[in-house]
Coordinates of C-alpha atoms in Angstrom, one line a residue:
M60 CA 154.1 9.6 -35.5
D61 CA 155.3 13.2 -35.5
E62 CA 154.6 14.6 -38.9
R63 CA 157.6 16.8 -38.6
L64 CA 160.1 13.9 -38.7
P65 CA 160.4 13.1 -42.4
S66 CA 161.6 16.1 -44.5
M67 CA 161.9 14.5 -47.9
T68 CA 160.8 11.2 -49.5
T69 CA 162.5 9.9 -52.6
A70 CA 161.7 6.8 -54.6
I71 CA 164.8 5.5 -56.4
S72 CA 163.5 3.0 -58.9
D73 CA 163.2 4.7 -62.3
A74 CA 165.7 2.6 -64.3
P75 CA 164.4 1.4 -67.8
V76 CA 165.4 -2.2 -66.8
R77 CA 165.0 -2.9 -63.2
P78 CA 168.3 -3.9 -61.6
V79 CA 168.5 -6.8 -59.2
G80 CA 170.4 -7.3 -55.9
V81 CA 173.7 -5.4 -55.6
D82 CA 173.0 -3.7 -59.0
A83 CA 169.8 -2.3 -57.6
I84 CA 171.6 -0.9 -54.6
H85 CA 174.3 0.7 -56.8
H86 CA 171.6 2.3 -58.9
A87 CA 170.0 3.7 -55.7
L88 CA 173.4 5.0 -54.5
R89 CA 173.7 7.3 -57.5
T90 CA 171.2 9.8 -55.9
M91 CA 171.5 8.7 -52.3
P92 CA 172.1 11.8 -50.0
Q93 CA 174.7 11.9 -47.2
A94 CA 172.1 12.8 -44.6
P95 CA 170.2 11.1 -41.7
G96 CA 167.2 9.1 -42.7
V97 CA 165.5 5.8 -43.2
Y98 CA 165.9 3.4 -46.1
R99 CA 163.6 0.6 -47.3
M100 CA 164.6 -2.4 -49.4
L101 CA 161.8 -3.4 -51.8
G102 CA 161.2 -6.8 -53.4
E103 CA 159.9 -7.7 -56.8
K104 CA 156.3 -7.0 -56.0
G105 CA 157.1 -3.8 -54.1
D106 CA 156.9 -5.5 -50.8
V107 CA 159.1 -4.1 -48.1
L108 CA 162.0 -6.5 -47.3
Y109 CA 163.9 -4.4 -44.7
V110 CA 163.8 -1.0 -43.0
G111 CA 166.9 0.6 -41.6
K112 CA 168.0 4.0 -40.3
A113 CA 171.4 5.8 -40.7
L114 CA 173.2 8.9 -39.7
N115 CA 174.6 9.0 -43.2
L116 CA 172.3 7.1 -45.7
K117 CA 174.9 6.8 -48.5
K118 CA 177.6 5.5 -46.2
R119 CA 175.3 3.0 -44.5
V120 CA 173.7 1.7 -47.7
I121 CA 177.0 1.2 -49.5
S122 CA 177.9 -1.4 -46.9
Y123 CA 175.3 -3.8 -48.5
T124 CA 177.4 -3.9 -51.7
H125 CA 180.2 -5.7 -49.9
V126 CA 178.3 -9.0 -50.0
S127 CA 181.2 -11.2 -48.7
R128 CA 181.1 -9.3 -45.4
L129 CA 177.3 -9.8 -44.9
T130 CA 175.6 -12.6 -43.0
E131 CA 173.7 -15.3 -44.9
R132 CA 170.4 -13.6 -44.0
L133 CA 171.5 -10.2 -45.3
R134 CA 173.0 -11.8 -48.5
R135 CA 169.6 -13.3 -49.1
M136 CA 167.9 -10.0 -48.5
V137 CA 170.2 -8.2 -50.9
S138 CA 169.6 -10.8 -53.6
E139 CA 165.9 -10.2 -53.4
T140 CA 166.2 -6.4 -53.5
R141 CA 164.8 -4.7 -56.7
S142 CA 164.6 -1.1 -55.6
M143 CA 165.0 1.2 -52.6
E144 CA 163.1 4.1 -51.1
I145 CA 164.5 6.7 -48.6
V146 CA 163.1 9.3 -46.2
T147 CA 165.5 11.9 -44.9
T148 CA 165.2 13.4 -41.4
H149 CA 166.9 16.1 -39.5
T150 CA 168.6 13.9 -36.9
E151 CA 169.5 10.3 -36.4
A152 CA 167.1 10.2 -33.4
E153 CA 164.2 11.2 -35.6
A154 CA 165.3 8.5 -38.1
L155 CA 165.2 5.9 -35.3
L156 CA 161.6 6.9 -34.4
L157 CA 160.5 6.8 -38.1
E158 CA 162.3 3.4 -38.6
A159 CA 160.4 1.9 -35.6
N160 CA 157.1 3.3 -37.0
Y161 CA 157.7 1.8 -40.4
I162 CA 158.7 -1.6 -39.0
K163 CA 155.5 -1.8 -36.9
R164 CA 153.3 -0.8 -39.8
M165 CA 155.0 -2.7 -42.7
Q166 CA 156.2 -5.8 -40.8
P167 CA 159.2 -6.4 -43.2
R168 CA 160.4 -10.0 -42.9
Y169 CA 164.1 -9.3 -42.5
N170 CA 163.7 -7.0 -39.5
I171 CA 163.3 -7.9 -35.9
L172 CA 159.6 -7.6 -35.3
L173 CA 157.6 -6.8 -32.2
R174 CA 154.3 -8.5 -32.9
D175 CA 152.1 -6.5 -30.6
D176 CA 148.7 -5.3 -31.8
K177 CA 147.4 -4.7 -28.4
S178 CA 146.3 -1.3 -26.9
Y179 CA 147.2 -0.9 -23.3
P180 CA 144.5 0.1 -20.7
W181 CA 144.8 3.3 -18.6
I182 CA 142.9 4.7 -15.6
M183 CA 141.0 7.8 -16.6
L184 CA 139.5 10.4 -14.3
T185 CA 137.4 13.1 -15.9
D186 CA 138.1 16.7 -15.2
R187 CA 135.2 18.8 -16.5
H188 CA 132.4 17.5 -14.3
D189 CA 131.0 18.4 -10.9
F190 CA 131.3 14.7 -10.0
P191 CA 134.3 13.2 -11.9
Q192 CA 134.1 9.7 -13.2
I193 CA 136.9 7.1 -12.8
S194 CA 137.0 4.3 -15.4
K195 CA 139.2 2.2 -17.6
H196 CA 140.2 3.6 -21.0
R197 CA 141.8 2.3 -24.1
G198 CA 142.8 4.1 -27.3
K199 CA 143.5 7.7 -27.9
P200 CA 143.2 10.1 -25.0
V201 CA 140.2 12.4 -25.0
K202 CA 140.2 16.0 -23.9
G203 CA 138.9 16.9 -20.4
A204 CA 140.4 13.9 -18.6
S205 CA 143.6 12.8 -16.8
Y206 CA 145.3 9.5 -17.3
W207 CA 147.5 7.1 -15.3
G208 CA 149.2 4.1 -16.7
P209 CA 149.7 2.2 -18.9
F210 CA 148.8 -1.1 -17.3
A211 CA 150.1 -4.5 -18.5
S212 CA 146.6 -6.1 -18.8
A213 CA 142.9 -5.6 -18.3
W214 CA 143.2 -7.7 -15.1
S215 CA 145.8 -5.3 -13.7
V216 CA 143.8 -2.2 -14.3
N217 CA 140.5 -3.8 -13.1
Q218 CA 142.1 -4.8 -9.8
T219 CA 143.5 -1.3 -9.3
L220 CA 140.1 0.3 -10.2
N221 CA 138.3 -1.9 -7.7
L222 CA 140.7 -0.8 -4.9
L223 CA 140.5 2.8 -6.0
Q224 CA 136.7 2.7 -5.8
R225 CA 136.9 1.2 -2.3
T226 CA 139.4 3.8 -1.2
F227 CA 138.0 7.0 -2.8
L228 CA 134.4 6.1 -3.5
L229 CA 134.3 7.7 -6.9
R230 CA 131.6 6.8 -9.4
S231 CA 132.4 4.6 -12.4
C232 CA 129.0 5.0 -14.2
S233 CA 128.5 7.1 -17.3
D234 CA 126.9 10.6 -17.2
S235 CA 123.7 9.3 -18.7
E236 CA 123.4 6.5 -16.1
M237 CA 124.1 8.9 -13.3
Q238 CA 121.4 11.3 -14.5
G239 CA 118.8 8.6 -14.8
R240 CA 119.1 7.1 -11.3
T241 CA 116.6 7.8 -8.6
R242 CA 118.2 5.6 -5.9
P243 CA 121.8 4.4 -5.3
C244 CA 123.1 1.4 -7.2
L245 CA 124.7 -1.8 -5.9
L246 CA 128.2 -0.2 -5.8
H247 CA 127.0 2.2 -3.1
Q248 CA 125.6 -0.7 -1.1
I249 CA 129.0 -2.5 -1.2
H250 CA 130.9 0.7 -0.2
R251 CA 132.5 1.3 -3.6
C252 CA 130.7 4.5 -4.5
S253 CA 129.6 7.6 -2.6
A254 CA 126.4 7.8 -4.7
P255 CA 126.6 11.4 -6.0
C256 CA 123.7 10.4 -8.3
T257 CA 121.2 10.7 -5.4
D258 CA 123.0 13.5 -3.5
R259 CA 124.3 11.2 -0.8
I260 CA 127.5 13.3 -0.9
S261 CA 128.0 17.1 -1.4
R262 CA 129.8 18.5 -4.4
E263 CA 132.6 19.8 -2.1
D264 CA 133.1 16.5 -0.3
Y265 CA 133.2 14.6 -3.6
A266 CA 135.7 17.1 -5.0
E267 CA 137.9 16.4 -2.0
L268 CA 137.8 12.6 -2.7
A269 CA 138.6 13.2 -6.4
A270 CA 141.6 15.4 -5.3
Q271 CA 142.8 12.7 -3.0
A272 CA 142.6 10.2 -5.8
R273 CA 144.6 12.4 -8.2
S274 CA 147.2 13.0 -5.5
F275 CA 147.5 9.3 -4.7
L276 CA 147.7 8.2 -8.4
A277 CA 150.4 10.8 -9.0
G278 CA 152.4 9.6 -6.0
K279 CA 152.2 13.0 -4.2
D280 CA 150.7 12.0 -0.9
P281 CA 152.6 9.1 0.8
D282 CA 151.1 10.0 4.2
M283 CA 147.4 9.6 3.1
R284 CA 146.9 6.4 5.2
E285 CA 148.1 8.2 8.4
K286 CA 145.8 11.1 7.7
L287 CA 142.8 8.8 7.3
G288 CA 143.8 7.0 10.5
R289 CA 143.6 10.3 12.4
E290 CA 140.2 11.1 10.8
M291 CA 139.0 7.6 11.9
E292 CA 140.1 8.2 15.5
Q293 CA 138.5 11.6 15.6
A294 CA 135.2 10.2 14.3
A295 CA 135.3 7.4 16.9
E296 CA 136.0 9.9 19.7
A297 CA 133.0 12.0 18.5
L298 CA 130.9 8.7 18.6
E299 CA 130.4 8.9 14.8
F300 CA 130.9 5.2 14.5
E301 CA 129.3 4.8 11.1
R302 CA 131.7 7.4 9.7
A303 CA 134.6 5.8 11.4
A304 CA 133.7 2.4 9.9
A305 CA 133.5 4.0 6.4
I306 CA 137.0 5.5 6.9
R307 CA 138.3 2.2 8.2
D308 CA 137.1 0.6 4.9
R309 CA 138.9 3.3 3.0
I310 CA 142.1 2.6 4.9
R311 CA 141.9 -1.1 4.1
G312 CA 141.5 -0.3 0.4
L313 CA 144.4 2.0 0.5
S314 CA 146.5 -0.6 2.3
A315 CA 145.7 -3.1 -0.4
L316 CA 146.8 -0.5 -3.1
Q317 CA 150.0 0.3 -1.3
Q318 CA 151.1 -3.2 -0.3
D319 CA 153.7 -5.1 -2.3
S320 CA 151.4 -7.6 -4.1
S321 CA 153.9 -8.1 -6.9
V322 CA 157.4 -9.5 -6.9
I323 CA 158.8 -6.3 -8.4
N324 CA 158.0 -3.0 -6.7
P325 CA 161.4 -1.2 -6.0
S326 CA 161.4 1.6 -3.5
S327 CA 164.2 3.4 -5.4
V328 CA 162.1 3.5 -8.6
S329 CA 159.2 5.8 -9.1
D330 CA 158.4 5.9 -12.8
A331 CA 160.2 3.3 -14.9
D332 CA 159.8 0.4 -17.3
I333 CA 161.9 -2.6 -16.4
I334 CA 162.8 -4.5 -19.6
A335 CA 164.8 -7.7 -19.6
I336 CA 165.6 -10.2 -22.4
W337 CA 166.5 -13.8 -22.2
Q338 CA 167.6 -16.0 -25.2
I339 CA 167.6 -19.8 -25.6
A340 CA 168.4 -21.6 -28.9
G341 CA 167.9 -18.5 -31.1
Q342 CA 164.6 -17.5 -29.5
S343 CA 164.0 -14.5 -27.3
C344 CA 161.6 -13.5 -24.6
I345 CA 161.4 -9.9 -23.3
Q346 CA 159.7 -9.2 -20.0
V347 CA 158.3 -5.7 -19.3
F348 CA 157.2 -4.5 -15.9
F349 CA 155.4 -1.1 -15.7
I350 CA 156.2 0.9 -12.5
R351 CA 154.3 4.2 -12.1
A352 CA 154.2 6.4 -9.0
G353 CA 156.1 3.7 -7.1
R354 CA 153.4 1.1 -7.9
N355 CA 153.7 -2.0 -10.1
N356 CA 151.1 -1.8 -12.9
G357 CA 151.7 -5.4 -14.0
N358 CA 154.0 -7.1 -16.4
R359 CA 153.8 -8.8 -19.8
A360 CA 156.0 -11.2 -21.8
F361 CA 156.8 -10.5 -25.5
F362 CA 158.3 -12.9 -28.0
P363 CA 159.7 -10.9 -30.9
S364 CA 160.3 -12.5 -34.3
H365 CA 163.9 -12.4 -35.5
A366 CA 166.6 -14.5 -37.2
R367 CA 168.2 -17.1 -34.9
D368 CA 171.6 -15.5 -35.1
E369 CA 170.5 -12.1 -33.8
N370 CA 172.2 -11.3 -30.5
A371 CA 170.3 -10.1 -27.3
P372 CA 171.4 -6.4 -27.3
D373 CA 170.3 -5.9 -30.9
V374 CA 167.0 -7.6 -30.3
L375 CA 166.4 -5.6 -27.2
A376 CA 167.3 -2.3 -28.8
A377 CA 165.0 -3.0 -31.8
F378 CA 162.2 -4.0 -29.4
I379 CA 162.5 -0.7 -27.3
G380 CA 162.3 1.4 -30.4
Q381 CA 159.1 -0.3 -31.6
F382 CA 157.5 -0.7 -28.2
Y383 CA 157.4 3.1 -27.6
D384 CA 156.2 3.9 -31.1
D385 CA 152.7 4.4 -29.9
K386 CA 153.1 5.2 -26.2
P387 CA 155.2 7.7 -24.2
P388 CA 158.2 6.2 -22.4
P389 CA 158.7 6.9 -18.6
A390 CA 161.5 8.8 -17.1
Q391 CA 163.7 5.7 -16.7
V392 CA 164.0 2.5 -18.7
L393 CA 166.0 -0.3 -16.8
V394 CA 167.5 -3.0 -19.1
N395 CA 169.7 -6.0 -18.6
Q396 CA 172.0 -5.5 -21.6
D397 CA 174.4 -2.9 -22.8
L398 CA 172.6 -1.6 -25.9
P399 CA 174.1 -0.6 -29.2
E400 CA 173.8 3.1 -30.2
L401 CA 172.6 3.9 -26.7
D402 CA 172.9 7.7 -27.2
V403 CA 170.7 7.6 -30.3
L404 CA 168.1 5.4 -28.6
T405 CA 168.0 7.7 -25.5
A406 CA 167.7 10.8 -27.7
A407 CA 164.8 9.2 -29.6
L408 CA 162.9 8.2 -26.5
S409 CA 163.4 11.7 -25.0
L410 CA 162.1 13.2 -28.3
R411 CA 159.1 10.8 -28.1
R412 CA 158.4 11.8 -24.4
G413 CA 159.1 15.5 -24.7
R414 CA 161.4 15.3 -21.7
K415 CA 164.6 13.5 -20.7
V416 CA 164.6 9.7 -20.6
E417 CA 167.4 7.6 -19.1
I418 CA 168.2 4.1 -20.3
I419 CA 170.1 2.4 -17.5
H420 CA 171.8 -1.0 -17.2
P421 CA 172.1 -1.4 -13.4
Q422 CA 175.3 -2.9 -12.1
R423 CA 174.6 -3.0 -8.4
G424 CA 172.1 -2.4 -5.6
E425 CA 168.3 -2.7 -5.6
K426 CA 167.9 -1.9 -9.3
R427 CA 170.2 -4.7 -10.3
G428 CA 168.2 -7.1 -8.2
V429 CA 165.0 -5.9 -9.9
I430 CA 166.4 -6.3 -13.4
E431 CA 167.7 -9.8 -12.6
H432 CA 164.3 -10.8 -11.3
A433 CA 162.7 -9.5 -14.6
A434 CA 165.3 -11.6 -16.5
L435 CA 164.3 -14.6 -14.4
N436 CA 160.7 -14.0 -15.4
A437 CA 161.7 -13.8 -19.1
R438 CA 163.7 -17.0 -18.9
E439 CA 160.8 -18.9 -17.2
A440 CA 158.3 -17.6 -19.7
L441 CA 160.5 -18.6 -22.6
E442 CA 161.1 -22.1 -21.2
R443 CA 157.3 -22.5 -20.8
R444 CA 156.7 -21.4 -24.4
M445 CA 159.4 -23.7 -25.8
A446 CA 157.9 -26.6 -23.8
E447 CA 154.4 -25.8 -25.2
S448 CA 155.9 -25.5 -28.7
A449 CA 157.5 -28.9 -28.4
G450 CA 154.1 -30.4 -27.4
Q451 CA 152.4 -28.5 -30.2
A452 CA 155.0 -29.8 -32.7
K453 CA 154.2 -33.3 -31.6
L454 CA 150.5 -32.8 -32.1
L455 CA 151.0 -31.3 -35.6
Q456 CA 153.2 -34.2 -36.5
G457 CA 150.4 -36.5 -35.4
V458 CA 148.0 -34.5 -37.6
A459 CA 150.4 -34.8 -40.6
D460 CA 150.6 -38.6 -40.0
L461 CA 146.8 -38.9 -39.7
F462 CA 146.0 -37.1 -42.9
G463 CA 149.0 -38.1 -45.0
L464 CA 150.9 -34.8 -45.1
D465 CA 154.6 -34.7 -46.0
S466 CA 155.4 -32.4 -43.1
P467 CA 153.6 -31.0 -40.0
P468 CA 151.0 -28.3 -41.1
K469 CA 151.9 -24.7 -40.4
R470 CA 148.4 -23.4 -40.8
I471 CA 145.1 -25.1 -40.1
E472 CA 142.0 -23.1 -40.9
T473 CA 138.7 -24.0 -39.2
Y474 CA 135.3 -22.6 -40.4
D475 CA 131.9 -22.3 -38.8
N476 CA 128.9 -20.0 -39.0
S477 CA 126.1 -18.8 -36.7
H478 CA 122.7 -17.2 -37.2
I479 CA 119.1 -17.4 -35.8
Q480 CA 116.7 -18.4 -38.5
G481 CA 118.7 -16.5 -41.0
A482 CA 119.0 -13.3 -39.0
N483 CA 122.4 -11.7 -38.3
P484 CA 124.4 -14.4 -40.1
Y485 CA 128.1 -14.5 -39.7
G486 CA 130.8 -16.9 -40.8
V487 CA 134.2 -17.1 -39.1
M488 CA 137.7 -18.6 -39.6
V489 CA 140.0 -19.5 -36.8
V490 CA 143.7 -20.4 -37.4
G491 CA 145.9 -22.9 -35.6
G492 CA 149.6 -23.6 -36.1
P493 CA 152.9 -24.2 -34.4
E494 CA 152.3 -21.4 -31.8
G495 CA 148.8 -22.6 -31.0
F496 CA 145.7 -20.5 -31.8
E497 CA 146.8 -17.5 -33.9
K498 CA 144.1 -15.0 -32.9
R499 CA 145.6 -12.2 -35.0
A500 CA 144.7 -14.3 -38.1
Y501 CA 141.1 -14.9 -37.1
R502 CA 138.5 -13.5 -39.5
K503 CA 134.8 -12.6 -39.4
F504 CA 132.6 -12.6 -42.4
S505 CA 129.3 -10.8 -42.2
I506 CA 127.1 -12.7 -44.7
K507 CA 125.9 -10.3 -47.4
G508 CA 123.8 -12.5 -49.6
P509 CA 120.2 -13.6 -48.7
V510 CA 120.2 -16.5 -46.3
T511 CA 117.4 -19.0 -46.1
P512 CA 116.9 -20.3 -42.6
G513 CA 118.9 -23.5 -42.2
D514 CA 120.9 -23.1 -45.5
D515 CA 124.4 -23.3 -44.0
F516 CA 125.8 -24.5 -47.3
A517 CA 125.1 -21.1 -48.9
M518 CA 126.7 -19.3 -46.0
M519 CA 129.8 -21.5 -46.2
R520 CA 130.0 -20.9 -49.9
E521 CA 130.1 -17.2 -49.5
V522 CA 132.7 -17.3 -46.8
L523 CA 135.0 -19.6 -48.8
E524 CA 134.6 -17.5 -51.9
R525 CA 135.5 -14.3 -50.1
R526 CA 138.4 -16.0 -48.3
F527 CA 140.0 -17.7 -51.3
R528 CA 139.5 -15.3 -54.1
R529 CA 141.8 -12.8 -52.3
A530 CA 144.2 -15.6 -51.2
L531 CA 144.5 -16.9 -54.8
K532 CA 145.3 -13.4 -56.1
D533 CA 147.9 -13.0 -53.3
R534 CA 149.4 -16.4 -54.1
E535 CA 149.8 -15.5 -57.8
E536 CA 151.6 -12.3 -56.9
G537 CA 153.8 -14.0 -54.3
V538 CA 152.3 -11.9 -51.5
R539 CA 151.8 -13.4 -47.9
P540 CA 152.6 -17.0 -48.8
E541 CA 152.3 -17.8 -45.1
D542 CA 148.5 -17.2 -45.3
W543 CA 147.9 -20.2 -47.5
P544 CA 146.4 -23.1 -45.4
D545 CA 147.7 -26.7 -45.3
I546 CA 144.5 -28.1 -43.8
L547 CA 140.9 -26.8 -44.0
L548 CA 138.8 -28.2 -41.2
I549 CA 135.0 -27.9 -41.4
D550 CA 132.3 -28.8 -38.9
G551 CA 130.1 -31.3 -40.7
G552 CA 129.7 -34.7 -42.3
A553 CA 129.6 -36.0 -45.9
G554 CA 127.1 -33.4 -47.1
Q555 CA 129.2 -30.4 -45.9
Y556 CA 132.4 -32.0 -47.1
T557 CA 131.0 -32.6 -50.6
A558 CA 129.6 -29.0 -50.8
V559 CA 132.9 -27.4 -49.7
R560 CA 134.9 -29.6 -52.0
G561 CA 132.8 -28.4 -54.9
V562 CA 133.4 -24.8 -53.9
L563 CA 137.1 -25.2 -53.7
D564 CA 137.2 -27.0 -57.1
E565 CA 135.2 -24.2 -58.7
L566 CA 137.7 -21.6 -57.3
G567 CA 140.7 -23.7 -58.4
V568 CA 142.1 -24.1 -54.9
T569 CA 144.7 -26.8 -54.8
G570 CA 147.3 -28.0 -52.3
V571 CA 144.9 -27.9 -49.4
T572 CA 143.8 -31.0 -47.4
L573 CA 140.1 -30.8 -46.7
V574 CA 138.8 -32.5 -43.6
G575 CA 135.2 -32.7 -42.3
I576 CA 134.7 -33.5 -38.6
A577 CA 131.1 -34.7 -37.6
K578 CA 129.8 -35.8 -34.3
G579 CA 128.3 -39.3 -34.1
P580 CA 124.6 -40.2 -33.9
D581 CA 124.4 -39.3 -30.3
R582 CA 126.5 -36.2 -30.8
D583 CA 129.0 -37.4 -28.2
A584 CA 132.4 -35.7 -28.0
G585 CA 135.1 -38.4 -28.6
R586 CA 133.1 -40.3 -31.2
E587 CA 133.5 -37.9 -34.1
W588 CA 133.8 -39.2 -37.7
F589 CA 136.4 -37.7 -40.0
H590 CA 135.8 -37.3 -43.7
T591 CA 138.7 -37.0 -46.2
A592 CA 139.3 -37.5 -49.9
D593 CA 141.4 -40.7 -49.9
R594 CA 139.7 -43.0 -47.3
P595 CA 136.3 -43.9 -46.0
P596 CA 135.0 -42.1 -42.9
F597 CA 136.9 -43.1 -39.8
Q598 CA 137.1 -42.5 -36.0
L599 CA 140.0 -42.1 -33.6
P600 CA 140.4 -43.6 -30.2
P601 CA 138.5 -41.5 -27.6
R602 CA 141.7 -40.6 -25.7
D603 CA 143.9 -39.8 -28.8
P604 CA 145.7 -36.4 -28.3
V605 CA 145.2 -35.6 -32.0
L606 CA 141.5 -36.1 -31.6
Y607 CA 141.4 -33.8 -28.7
Y608 CA 143.4 -31.2 -30.6
L609 CA 141.1 -31.3 -33.6
Q610 CA 138.1 -31.0 -31.2
R611 CA 139.6 -27.9 -29.7
L612 CA 140.0 -26.3 -33.2
R613 CA 136.4 -27.1 -34.0
D614 CA 135.1 -25.8 -30.6
E615 CA 137.2 -22.6 -30.9
A616 CA 135.6 -21.9 -34.3
H617 CA 132.1 -22.6 -32.8
R618 CA 132.9 -20.3 -29.8
F619 CA 134.1 -17.5 -32.1
A620 CA 131.1 -17.8 -34.4
I621 CA 128.6 -17.6 -31.5
T622 CA 130.3 -14.6 -29.9
T623 CA 130.6 -12.8 -33.3
H624 CA 126.9 -13.4 -34.0
R625 CA 125.9 -12.2 -30.5
A626 CA 127.9 -9.0 -30.9
G627 CA 126.3 -8.3 -34.3
R628 CA 122.9 -9.0 -32.9
S629 CA 123.4 -6.7 -30.0
K630 CA 124.3 -3.9 -32.4
T631 CA 121.1 -4.5 -34.3
L632 CA 119.0 -4.5 -31.1
V633 CA 120.2 -1.1 -30.1
R634 CA 119.3 0.4 -33.5
S635 CA 116.0 2.0 -34.1
E636 CA 114.2 3.9 -36.8
L637 CA 115.5 7.1 -35.2
D638 CA 119.0 6.2 -36.4
D639 CA 117.8 6.8 -40.0
I640 CA 116.6 10.4 -39.4
P641 CA 119.0 12.9 -40.9
G642 CA 120.5 15.1 -38.2
V643 CA 119.6 12.8 -35.3
G644 CA 122.8 11.6 -33.7
P645 CA 123.4 9.7 -30.4
A646 CA 122.7 12.7 -28.2
R647 CA 119.4 13.7 -29.8
K648 CA 118.4 10.0 -30.0
R649 CA 118.9 9.7 -26.2
A650 CA 117.0 12.9 -25.5
L651 CA 114.1 11.8 -27.7
L652 CA 113.9 8.3 -26.2
K653 CA 114.1 9.8 -22.6
H654 CA 111.3 12.3 -23.3
F655 CA 108.9 10.1 -25.3
G656 CA 109.8 6.7 -23.8
S657 CA 110.3 4.8 -27.1
A658 CA 110.7 5.2 -30.8
R659 CA 107.0 4.5 -31.2
G660 CA 106.3 7.5 -28.9
V661 CA 108.4 9.7 -31.1
R662 CA 106.7 8.5 -34.2
Q663 CA 103.2 9.2 -32.8
A664 CA 104.2 12.6 -31.4
G665 CA 102.7 15.8 -32.9
L666 CA 104.7 18.6 -34.4
G667 CA 104.1 20.8 -31.4
E668 CA 105.2 18.0 -29.0
L669 CA 108.4 17.6 -30.9
E670 CA 109.2 21.3 -30.9
H671 CA 109.0 21.3 -27.1
A672 CA 111.2 18.2 -26.6
P673 CA 114.6 18.9 -25.0
G674 CA 117.4 19.6 -27.5
I675 CA 115.0 19.8 -30.5
N676 CA 114.5 23.1 -32.2
R677 CA 111.7 24.0 -34.7
D678 CA 113.6 23.0 -37.8
M679 CA 114.7 19.7 -36.3
A680 CA 111.2 19.0 -35.2
R681 CA 109.9 19.5 -38.7
V682 CA 112.6 17.1 -40.1
I683 CA 111.6 14.4 -37.5
Y684 CA 107.8 14.9 -38.1
G685 CA 108.4 14.8 -41.9
F686 CA 110.4 11.6 -41.6
F687 CA 107.4 9.7 -40.0
H688 CA 104.8 11.5 -42.2
P689 CA 106.1 11.3 -45.8
D690 CA 102.9 12.8 -47.2
W691 CA 103.1 15.9 -45.0
T692 CA 103.7 19.1 -47.1
G693 CA 105.2 21.2 -44.3
E694 CA 102.3 23.5 -44.0

């Protein structure tokens, strides 16, 4: 977010007796400026109920005092308001950008919300290297590299990278891997790298390949295939058949990159995002296609959270503002709705990009066909989601009937843990609900207490204590009520059930149905026993859909626990005693290991050997030697 946007922040909540609802808004209006900015409605606990922007803050906020003109949703929001905060900006476009940033960060429940915590992959080509590296990149850009994207998914960028490597033969290995090689790797053998690591290509020829790749990714060389065709013919005429075959393979890769492998790849659009919305029964799906340099970088469906009475143009406008909060918009954005406050939204995106952005609702021609196809994709995605939700609702009703719940559970938490003889112990929580597995709600718990090998009870106790102590505090304060589970599912029999029940009773956890799921004597899936509080252990028919659903929850927790443990173990394996030496960072660690072969070699090295190691000066050598020889006096 541009730090220049907000020019003043004012908290309007200093009354001796805190007013409520319309009175709170009237109190805020006393000092409300008539300027562009963003306002926030706050609830009893200081939680943000709603974020809005306005060209004139006072004029906009005063509309909330006319309760009879508001929708039921807004009347409910006003009744919960206890105070307001404002931030003034220079323009309404700046206010829109700030509003989108606040909504994404604060997730107020009365706003239209884009639930998207994903970072998008880009293709990166390093600049400051004799042999530039091409690779996939996520996160913030780093200096000394060029970027192309974004891509809709890792699959999209990986497919493009593979074809780029076949076409331009650029290396994808890191600098350290390149420096350490003495012979070409497999990528060279399968004609996806020119092997600069072993001087199979000159610096000048590699630079030419990198320049061609940059030109192609920027869409500046449409005749590249014809040029390569002429080079292949010349090589064949000169009887350089091996070179001709290599150029032929490059042409095939280029053809695969240029062919229309996607349903949307309009010739009249070079750089644009195609964004279409479809609504059914108060639910929305927004489909986004990324077009860059005339190529389709993939598409993705979004399902924003909003009230059932929100119309499609308002939802789409709110989505666009939040979608480009953390990424630069392209030159054109094609939409299938006439958006409200189009001039303000266009100005905000242009401000975000630093250059002009157009938001276009095509009415005819190829662009109209493209946006209609995107809308068709949105409709089909929404219909699939609604069908899946209907099936999920049926399963949850079955779970409610099985365990005697008054209504289908909205949140089922499943716990598991993983370790190897007490080493690298982790506990995990996975969450299931009406939308299936809610991966944003998954949690990892690195076990902090001492773990006796095989003592899973102690691990589970620590996990549950850490989970519910925070949840109980939030519940008392009325914060995040949706985070309270209806069912707690554990992998285990009577012993695990009794132990967990005791922990929950000690913590004072109530209103949660505890269920233990244990495999039978032969540990056969389909013959699980269920343990609950109000009936003896029981089994379900092997083909019962509810049984299959509960198995999936348990297996997902087991999968997540194992992958979490493996990731933690991998981090431990790459650590060594060199990491504990003051002043030895990753670069010096690599240099020491490369020179001495191992941490043991560094530990056994003399002071003189350390002083002559690459990247180690006299002072650093004395620090390293003193670390391994605590009795050394430095003389």
